[in-house]
GROMACS .gro file of C-alpha atoms in nm:
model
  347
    1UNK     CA    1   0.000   0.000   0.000
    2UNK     CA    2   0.253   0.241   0.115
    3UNK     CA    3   0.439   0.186  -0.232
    4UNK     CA    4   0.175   0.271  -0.418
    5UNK     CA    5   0.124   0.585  -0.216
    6UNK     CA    6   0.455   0.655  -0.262
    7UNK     CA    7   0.467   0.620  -0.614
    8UNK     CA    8   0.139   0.827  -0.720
    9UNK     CA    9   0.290   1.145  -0.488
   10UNK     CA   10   0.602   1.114  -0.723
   11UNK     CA   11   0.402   1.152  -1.057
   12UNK     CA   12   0.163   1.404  -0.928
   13UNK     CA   13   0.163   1.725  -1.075
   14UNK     CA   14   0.127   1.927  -0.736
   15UNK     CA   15   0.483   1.810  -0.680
   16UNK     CA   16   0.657   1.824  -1.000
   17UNK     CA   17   0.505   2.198  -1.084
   18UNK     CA   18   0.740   2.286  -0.799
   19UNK     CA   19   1.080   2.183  -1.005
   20UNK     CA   20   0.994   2.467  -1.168
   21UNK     CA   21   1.083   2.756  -0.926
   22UNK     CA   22   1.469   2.586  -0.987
   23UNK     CA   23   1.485   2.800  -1.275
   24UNK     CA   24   1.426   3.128  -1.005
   25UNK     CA   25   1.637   2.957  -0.782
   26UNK     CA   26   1.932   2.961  -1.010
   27UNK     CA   27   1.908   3.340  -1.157
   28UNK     CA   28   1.886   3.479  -0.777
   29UNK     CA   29   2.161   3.228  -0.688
   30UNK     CA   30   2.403   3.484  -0.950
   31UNK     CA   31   2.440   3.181  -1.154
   32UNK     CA   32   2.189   3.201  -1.481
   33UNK     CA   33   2.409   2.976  -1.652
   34UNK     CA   34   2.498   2.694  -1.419
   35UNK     CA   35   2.369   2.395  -1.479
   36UNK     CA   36   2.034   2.314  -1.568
   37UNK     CA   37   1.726   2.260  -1.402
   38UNK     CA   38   1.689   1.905  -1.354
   39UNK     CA   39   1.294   1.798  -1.480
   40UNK     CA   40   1.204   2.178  -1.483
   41UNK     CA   41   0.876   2.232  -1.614
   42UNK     CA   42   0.619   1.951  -1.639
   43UNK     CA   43   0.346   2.230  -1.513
   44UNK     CA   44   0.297   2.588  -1.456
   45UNK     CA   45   0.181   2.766  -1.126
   46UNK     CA   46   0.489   2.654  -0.885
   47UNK     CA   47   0.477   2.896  -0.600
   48UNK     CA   48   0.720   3.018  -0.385
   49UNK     CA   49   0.821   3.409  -0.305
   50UNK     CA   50   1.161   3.541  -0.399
   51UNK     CA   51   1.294   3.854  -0.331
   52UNK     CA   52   1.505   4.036  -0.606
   53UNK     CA   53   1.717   4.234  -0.397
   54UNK     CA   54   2.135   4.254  -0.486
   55UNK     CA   55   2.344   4.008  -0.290
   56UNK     CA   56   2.468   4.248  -0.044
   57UNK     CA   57   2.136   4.439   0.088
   58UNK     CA   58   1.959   4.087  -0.020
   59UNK     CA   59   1.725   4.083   0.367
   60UNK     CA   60   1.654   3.758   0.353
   61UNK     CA   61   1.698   3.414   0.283
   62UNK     CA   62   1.535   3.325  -0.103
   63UNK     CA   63   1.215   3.033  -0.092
   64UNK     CA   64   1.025   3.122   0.178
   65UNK     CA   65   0.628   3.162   0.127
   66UNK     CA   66   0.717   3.565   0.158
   67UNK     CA   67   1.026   3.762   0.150
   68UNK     CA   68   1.077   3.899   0.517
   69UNK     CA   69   1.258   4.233   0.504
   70UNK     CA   70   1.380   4.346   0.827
   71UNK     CA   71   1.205   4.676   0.915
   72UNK     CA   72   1.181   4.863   1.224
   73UNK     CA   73   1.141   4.585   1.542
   74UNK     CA   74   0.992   4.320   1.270
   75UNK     CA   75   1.013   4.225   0.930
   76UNK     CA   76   0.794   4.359   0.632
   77UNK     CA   77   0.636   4.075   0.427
   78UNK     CA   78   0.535   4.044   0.041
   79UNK     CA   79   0.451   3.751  -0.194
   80UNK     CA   80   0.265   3.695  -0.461
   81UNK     CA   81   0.068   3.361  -0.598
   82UNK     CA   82  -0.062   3.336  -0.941
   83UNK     CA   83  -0.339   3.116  -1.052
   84UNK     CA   84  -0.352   2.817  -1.244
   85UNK     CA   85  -0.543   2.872  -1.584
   86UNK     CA   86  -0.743   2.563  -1.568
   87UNK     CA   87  -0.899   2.651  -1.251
   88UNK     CA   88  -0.950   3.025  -1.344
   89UNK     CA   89  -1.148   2.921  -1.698
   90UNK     CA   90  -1.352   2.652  -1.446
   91UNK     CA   91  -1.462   2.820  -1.193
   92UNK     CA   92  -1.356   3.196  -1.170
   93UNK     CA   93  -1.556   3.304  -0.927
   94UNK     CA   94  -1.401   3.084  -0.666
   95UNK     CA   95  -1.042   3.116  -0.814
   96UNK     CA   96  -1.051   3.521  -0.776
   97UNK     CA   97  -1.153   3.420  -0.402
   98UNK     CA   98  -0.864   3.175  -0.398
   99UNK     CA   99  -0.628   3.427  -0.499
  100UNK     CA  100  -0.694   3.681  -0.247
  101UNK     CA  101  -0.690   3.363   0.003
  102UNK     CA  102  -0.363   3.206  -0.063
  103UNK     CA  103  -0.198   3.509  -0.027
  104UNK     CA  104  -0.323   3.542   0.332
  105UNK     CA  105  -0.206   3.193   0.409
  106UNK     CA  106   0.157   3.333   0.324
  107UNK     CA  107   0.105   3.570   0.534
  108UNK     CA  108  -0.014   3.428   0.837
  109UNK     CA  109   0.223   3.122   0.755
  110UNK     CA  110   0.543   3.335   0.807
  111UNK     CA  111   0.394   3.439   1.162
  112UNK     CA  112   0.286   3.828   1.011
  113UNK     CA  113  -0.018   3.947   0.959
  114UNK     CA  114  -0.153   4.109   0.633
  115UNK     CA  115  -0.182   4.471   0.577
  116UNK     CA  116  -0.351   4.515   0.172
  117UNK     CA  117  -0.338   4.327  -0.114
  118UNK     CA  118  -0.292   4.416  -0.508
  119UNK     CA  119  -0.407   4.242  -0.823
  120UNK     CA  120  -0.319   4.178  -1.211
  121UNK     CA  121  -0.648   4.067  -1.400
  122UNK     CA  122  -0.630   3.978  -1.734
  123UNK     CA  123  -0.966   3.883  -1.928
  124UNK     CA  124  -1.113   3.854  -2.283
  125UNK     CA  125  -1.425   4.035  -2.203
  126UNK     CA  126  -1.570   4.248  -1.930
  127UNK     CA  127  -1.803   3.968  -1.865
  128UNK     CA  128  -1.507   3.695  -1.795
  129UNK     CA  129  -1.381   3.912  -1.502
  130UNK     CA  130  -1.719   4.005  -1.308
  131UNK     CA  131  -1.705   3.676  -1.125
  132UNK     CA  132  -1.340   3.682  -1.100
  133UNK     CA  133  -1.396   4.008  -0.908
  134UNK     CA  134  -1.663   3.932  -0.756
  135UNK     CA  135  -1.446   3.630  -0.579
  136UNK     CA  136  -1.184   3.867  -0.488
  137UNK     CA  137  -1.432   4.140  -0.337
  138UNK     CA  138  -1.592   3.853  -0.122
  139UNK     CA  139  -1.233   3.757   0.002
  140UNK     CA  140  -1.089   4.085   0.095
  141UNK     CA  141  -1.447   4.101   0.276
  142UNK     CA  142  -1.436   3.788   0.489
  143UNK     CA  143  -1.086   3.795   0.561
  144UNK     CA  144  -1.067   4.192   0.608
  145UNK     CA  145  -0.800   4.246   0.428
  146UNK     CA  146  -0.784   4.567   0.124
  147UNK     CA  147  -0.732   4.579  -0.204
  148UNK     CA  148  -0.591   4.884  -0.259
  149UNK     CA  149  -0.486   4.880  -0.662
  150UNK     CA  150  -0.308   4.668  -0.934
  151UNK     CA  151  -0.381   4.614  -1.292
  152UNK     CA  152  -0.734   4.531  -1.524
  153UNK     CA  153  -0.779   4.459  -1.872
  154UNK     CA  154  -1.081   4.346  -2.024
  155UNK     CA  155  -0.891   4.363  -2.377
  156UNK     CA  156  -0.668   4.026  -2.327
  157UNK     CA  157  -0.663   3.705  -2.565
  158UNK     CA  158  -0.642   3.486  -2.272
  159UNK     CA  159  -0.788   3.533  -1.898
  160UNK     CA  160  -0.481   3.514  -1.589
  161UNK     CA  161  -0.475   3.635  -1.274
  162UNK     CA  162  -0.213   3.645  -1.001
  163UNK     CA  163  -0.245   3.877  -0.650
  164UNK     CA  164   0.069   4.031  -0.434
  165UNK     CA  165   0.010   4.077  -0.049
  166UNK     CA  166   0.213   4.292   0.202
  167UNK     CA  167   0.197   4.199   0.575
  168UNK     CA  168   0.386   4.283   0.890
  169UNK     CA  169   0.578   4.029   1.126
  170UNK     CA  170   0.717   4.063   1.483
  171UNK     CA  171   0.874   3.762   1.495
  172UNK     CA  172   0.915   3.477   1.208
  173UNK     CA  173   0.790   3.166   1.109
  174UNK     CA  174   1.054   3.055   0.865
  175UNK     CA  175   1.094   2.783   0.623
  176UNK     CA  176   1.486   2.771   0.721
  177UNK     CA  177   1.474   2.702   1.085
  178UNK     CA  178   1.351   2.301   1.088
  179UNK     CA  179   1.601   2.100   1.311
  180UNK     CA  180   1.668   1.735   1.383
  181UNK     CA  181   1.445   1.582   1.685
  182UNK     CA  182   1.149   1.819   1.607
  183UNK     CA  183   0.817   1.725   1.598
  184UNK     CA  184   0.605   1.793   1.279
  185UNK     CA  185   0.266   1.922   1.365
  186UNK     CA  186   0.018   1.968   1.057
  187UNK     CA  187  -0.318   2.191   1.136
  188UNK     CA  188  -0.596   2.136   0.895
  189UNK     CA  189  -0.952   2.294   0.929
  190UNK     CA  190  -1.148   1.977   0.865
  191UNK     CA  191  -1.507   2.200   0.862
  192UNK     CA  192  -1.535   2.186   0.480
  193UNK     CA  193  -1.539   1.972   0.166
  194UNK     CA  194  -1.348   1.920  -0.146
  195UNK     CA  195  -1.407   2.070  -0.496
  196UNK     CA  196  -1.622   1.916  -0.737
  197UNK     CA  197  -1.337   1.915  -1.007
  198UNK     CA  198  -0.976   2.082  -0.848
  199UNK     CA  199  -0.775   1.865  -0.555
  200UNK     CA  200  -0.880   2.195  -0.340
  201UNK     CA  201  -1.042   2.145   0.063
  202UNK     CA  202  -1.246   2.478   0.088
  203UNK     CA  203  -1.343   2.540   0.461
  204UNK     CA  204  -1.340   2.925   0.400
  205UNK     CA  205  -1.647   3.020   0.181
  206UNK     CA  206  -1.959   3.038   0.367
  207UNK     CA  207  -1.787   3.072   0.717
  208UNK     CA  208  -1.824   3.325   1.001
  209UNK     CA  209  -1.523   3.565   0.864
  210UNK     CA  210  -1.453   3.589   1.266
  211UNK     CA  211  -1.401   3.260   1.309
  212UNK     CA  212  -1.148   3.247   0.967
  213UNK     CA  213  -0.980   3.548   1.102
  214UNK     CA  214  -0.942   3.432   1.502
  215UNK     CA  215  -0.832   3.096   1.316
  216UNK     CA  216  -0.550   3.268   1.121
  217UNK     CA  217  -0.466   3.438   1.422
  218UNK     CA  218  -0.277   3.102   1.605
  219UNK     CA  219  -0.036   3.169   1.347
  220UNK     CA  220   0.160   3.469   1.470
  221UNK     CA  221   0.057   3.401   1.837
  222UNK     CA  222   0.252   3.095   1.808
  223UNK     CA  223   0.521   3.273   1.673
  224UNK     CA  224   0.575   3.546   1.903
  225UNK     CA  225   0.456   3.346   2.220
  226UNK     CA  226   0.808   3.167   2.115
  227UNK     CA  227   0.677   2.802   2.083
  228UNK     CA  228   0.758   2.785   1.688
  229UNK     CA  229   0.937   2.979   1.430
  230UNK     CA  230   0.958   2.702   1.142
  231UNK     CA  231   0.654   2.584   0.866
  232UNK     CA  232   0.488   2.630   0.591
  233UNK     CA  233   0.122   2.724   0.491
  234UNK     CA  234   0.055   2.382   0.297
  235UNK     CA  235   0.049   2.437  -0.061
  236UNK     CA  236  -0.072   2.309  -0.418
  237UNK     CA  237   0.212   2.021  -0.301
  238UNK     CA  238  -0.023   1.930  -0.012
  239UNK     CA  239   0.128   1.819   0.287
  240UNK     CA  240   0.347   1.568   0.071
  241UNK     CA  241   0.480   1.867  -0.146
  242UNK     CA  242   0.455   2.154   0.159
  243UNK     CA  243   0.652   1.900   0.364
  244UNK     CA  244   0.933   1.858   0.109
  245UNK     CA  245   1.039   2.200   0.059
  246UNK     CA  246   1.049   2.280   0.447
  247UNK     CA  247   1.281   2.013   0.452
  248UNK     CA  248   1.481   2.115   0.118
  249UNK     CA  249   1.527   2.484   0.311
  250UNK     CA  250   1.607   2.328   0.622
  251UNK     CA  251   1.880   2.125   0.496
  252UNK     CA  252   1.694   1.816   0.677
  253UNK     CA  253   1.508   1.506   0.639
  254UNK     CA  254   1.191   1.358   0.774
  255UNK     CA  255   0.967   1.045   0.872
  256UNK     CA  256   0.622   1.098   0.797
  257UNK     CA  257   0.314   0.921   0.918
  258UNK     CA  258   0.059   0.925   0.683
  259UNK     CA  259  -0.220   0.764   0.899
  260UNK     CA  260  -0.129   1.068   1.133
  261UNK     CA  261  -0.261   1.314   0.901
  262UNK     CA  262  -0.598   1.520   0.991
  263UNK     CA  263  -0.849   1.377   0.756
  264UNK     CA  264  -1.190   1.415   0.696
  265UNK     CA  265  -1.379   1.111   0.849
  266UNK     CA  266  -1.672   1.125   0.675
  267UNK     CA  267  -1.516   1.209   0.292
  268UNK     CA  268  -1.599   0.894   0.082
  269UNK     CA  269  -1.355   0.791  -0.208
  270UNK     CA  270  -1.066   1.042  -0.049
  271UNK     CA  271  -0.775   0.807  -0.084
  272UNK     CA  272  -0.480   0.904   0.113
  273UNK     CA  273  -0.255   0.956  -0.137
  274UNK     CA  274  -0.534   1.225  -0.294
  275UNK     CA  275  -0.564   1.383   0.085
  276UNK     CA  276  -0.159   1.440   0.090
  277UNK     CA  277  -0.162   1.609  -0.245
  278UNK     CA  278  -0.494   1.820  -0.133
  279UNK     CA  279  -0.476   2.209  -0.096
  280UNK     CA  280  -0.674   2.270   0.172
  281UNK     CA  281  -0.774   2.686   0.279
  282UNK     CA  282  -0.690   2.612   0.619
  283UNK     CA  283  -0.340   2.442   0.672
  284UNK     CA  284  -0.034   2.471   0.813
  285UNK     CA  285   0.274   2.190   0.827
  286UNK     CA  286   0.482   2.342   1.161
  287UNK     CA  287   0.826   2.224   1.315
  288UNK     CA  288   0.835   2.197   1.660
  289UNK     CA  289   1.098   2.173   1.924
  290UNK     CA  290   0.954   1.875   2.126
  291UNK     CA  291   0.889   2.101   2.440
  292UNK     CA  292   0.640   2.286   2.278
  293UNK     CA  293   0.451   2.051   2.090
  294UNK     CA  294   0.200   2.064   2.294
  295UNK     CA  295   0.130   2.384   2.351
  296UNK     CA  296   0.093   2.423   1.987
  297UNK     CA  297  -0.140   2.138   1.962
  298UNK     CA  298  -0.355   2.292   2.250
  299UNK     CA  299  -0.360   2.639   2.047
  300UNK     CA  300  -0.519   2.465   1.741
  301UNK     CA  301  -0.756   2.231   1.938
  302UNK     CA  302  -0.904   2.571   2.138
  303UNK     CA  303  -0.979   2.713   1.776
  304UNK     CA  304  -1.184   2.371   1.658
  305UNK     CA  305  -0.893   2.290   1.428
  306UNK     CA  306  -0.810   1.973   1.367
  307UNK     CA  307  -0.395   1.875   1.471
  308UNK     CA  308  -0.146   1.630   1.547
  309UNK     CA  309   0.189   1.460   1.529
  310UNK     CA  310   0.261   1.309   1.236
  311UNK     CA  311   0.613   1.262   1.221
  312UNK     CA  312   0.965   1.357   1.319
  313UNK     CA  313   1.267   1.578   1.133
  314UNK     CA  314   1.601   1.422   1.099
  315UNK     CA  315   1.934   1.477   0.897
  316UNK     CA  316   1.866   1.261   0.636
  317UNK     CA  317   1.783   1.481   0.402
  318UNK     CA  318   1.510   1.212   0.267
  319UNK     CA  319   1.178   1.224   0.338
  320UNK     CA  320   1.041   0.884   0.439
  321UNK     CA  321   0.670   0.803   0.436
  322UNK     CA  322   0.580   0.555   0.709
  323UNK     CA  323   0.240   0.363   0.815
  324UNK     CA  324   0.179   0.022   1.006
  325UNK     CA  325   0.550  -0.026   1.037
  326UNK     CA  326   0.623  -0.022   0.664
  327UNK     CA  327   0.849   0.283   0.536
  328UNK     CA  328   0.896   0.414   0.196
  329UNK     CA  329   1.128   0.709   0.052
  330UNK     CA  330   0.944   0.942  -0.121
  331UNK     CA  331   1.209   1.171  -0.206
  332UNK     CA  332   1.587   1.198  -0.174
  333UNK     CA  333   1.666   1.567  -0.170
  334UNK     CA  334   2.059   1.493  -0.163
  335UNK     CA  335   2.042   1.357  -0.529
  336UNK     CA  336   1.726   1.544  -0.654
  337UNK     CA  337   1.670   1.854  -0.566
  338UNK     CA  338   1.283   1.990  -0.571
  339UNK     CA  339   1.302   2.348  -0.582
  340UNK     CA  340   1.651   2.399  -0.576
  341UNK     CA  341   1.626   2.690  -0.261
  342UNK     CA  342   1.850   2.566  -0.039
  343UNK     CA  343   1.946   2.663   0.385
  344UNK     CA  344   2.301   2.658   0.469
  345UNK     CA  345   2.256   2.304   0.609
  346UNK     CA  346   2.205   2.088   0.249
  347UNK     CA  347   2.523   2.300   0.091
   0.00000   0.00000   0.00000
């Protein structure tokens, strides 16, 4: 079974969409012209912020879900997510909500908190971006966050759409700070259901806009209560994909229980391997030092969300799957790199 599982997270496109950002990865490295990017580009819509600042007032380290640029007693934050074209020509109202969404989750996922966001809509008519505006407008609403400008055409061949997002941070949730012996904790807000057609878990539309704001709030709590400062929001990768480029950053390796994951009980024909490579609007794949796992545990259970343990970091710089004793490497980060973003620990 746990081959299998193994096997179908390899192919999917989640994951592989993500060898894409090593093309990024090399041109901010200095190096445009070393080496190639091994399997770049089975898939369009890789995420992953970057900033484009010279090498020697660069703030922060590159491949983190937002740049963090030190300002003042914390760090401003930006990134920007753009949105797969399938999804946009199937449902457009929801993917203009999406947009405004993910960039939240960057947000909150780096421990900040967002101030506005901005928008580039392209569209073939006037009619093909009402609902995509619409979506956006109910977004900013629910999750009280401004649009305050960007970009429209109504004159385009094609429709695309892609949203930036400034927030604020006191103190960081990185994707560079996972260490041997922690504890991962993955947060999912179970209070939803999946998308007819898209691999998306939508517990935001149709909730109390308090509750998805308090919600969003563990995030920097955690973070400046001291009992985390390493995750990621999880991503079009799912928690497979999420979990792998935490660990690429980190310079680390992992053991992951896949029977540990938060999973909808009552969600017929959800395999596992289709729950790992889920993007849900709620979740969050954390690494814990072991003394405050469960504090963090206790912060998500007081909010209704559903958490756990569901594996450990090592050095391995593999990530191993593991369920009723069997184990199974997913992914060997020493000889294939994902993303190619890199901590000082995997040089």
């Amino acid at each position: 079974m746990l081959a299998g599982i193994a096997a179908e997270l390899r192919g999917a496109l989640g994951i592989l969409a993500k060898r894409d950002v090593q093309i990024p990865a090399r041109y901010l490295s200095g190096k445009p012209g070393a080496g190639g990017a091994a399997g770049a580009g089975d898939a369009a819509g890789a995420s992953g912020a970057a900033c484009a600042i010279d090498a020697v007032h660069r703030p922060a380290a590159l491949g983190d879900d937002c740049a963090a640029i030190p300002d003042g007693d914390g760090y401003l934050l930006l990134a920007a997510e753009g949105i797969w074209p399938t999804f946009l020509e199937g449902d457009p109202r929801f993917a203009g909500y999406s947009a405004v969404m993910v960039n939240v989750s960057d947000i909150y996922a780096m421990g900040g908190r967002p101030i506005a966001v901005v928008d580039v809509v392209w569209g073939t008519s006037a009619g093909a971006l009402e609902p995509v505006w619409e979506g956006m407008v109910a977004a900013s609403r629910a999750y009280g966050v401004p649009i305050v400008g960007g970009h429209t055409s109504a004159r385009s061949p094609y429709n695309a759409l892609a949203v930036a997002i400034a927030g604020r941070a006191r103190r960081l949730i990185t994707s560079f700070a996972a260490r041997p012996g922690d504890v991962l904790v993955a947060a999912i807000d179970l209070r939803g259901r999946m998308h007819a057609e898209h691999p998306f878990w939508n517990a935001s539309t149709g909730t109390d806009p308090a509750r998805l704001r308090g919600d969003l709030e563990v995030l920097p709590a955690l973070a400046e209560a001291g009992l985390c400062d390493a995750g990621k929001d999880i991503s079009m990768g799912g928690v497979a994909g999420t979990l792998l480029m935490l660990l690429e950053t980190s310079g680390v390796g992992a053991v992951l229980d896949v029977a540990a994951v938060p999973r909808p009980g009552d969600a017929r024909d959800l395999s596992i391997a289709r729950w790992m490579l889920a993007f849900p609007s709620y979740g969050f794949l954390l690494s814990v030092r072991p003394d405050a796992a469960g504090a963090v545990l206790a912060a998500f259970a007081r909010r209704g969300i559903a958490s756990a343990a569901v594996g450990a970091v090592d050095g391995s710089r593999r990530l191993t799957l593991e369920a009723a004793g069997e184990r199974q490497t997913l992914w060997d980060l020493s000889a294939e790199p994902l993303t190619g973003f890199a901590g000082e620990g995997a040089r």
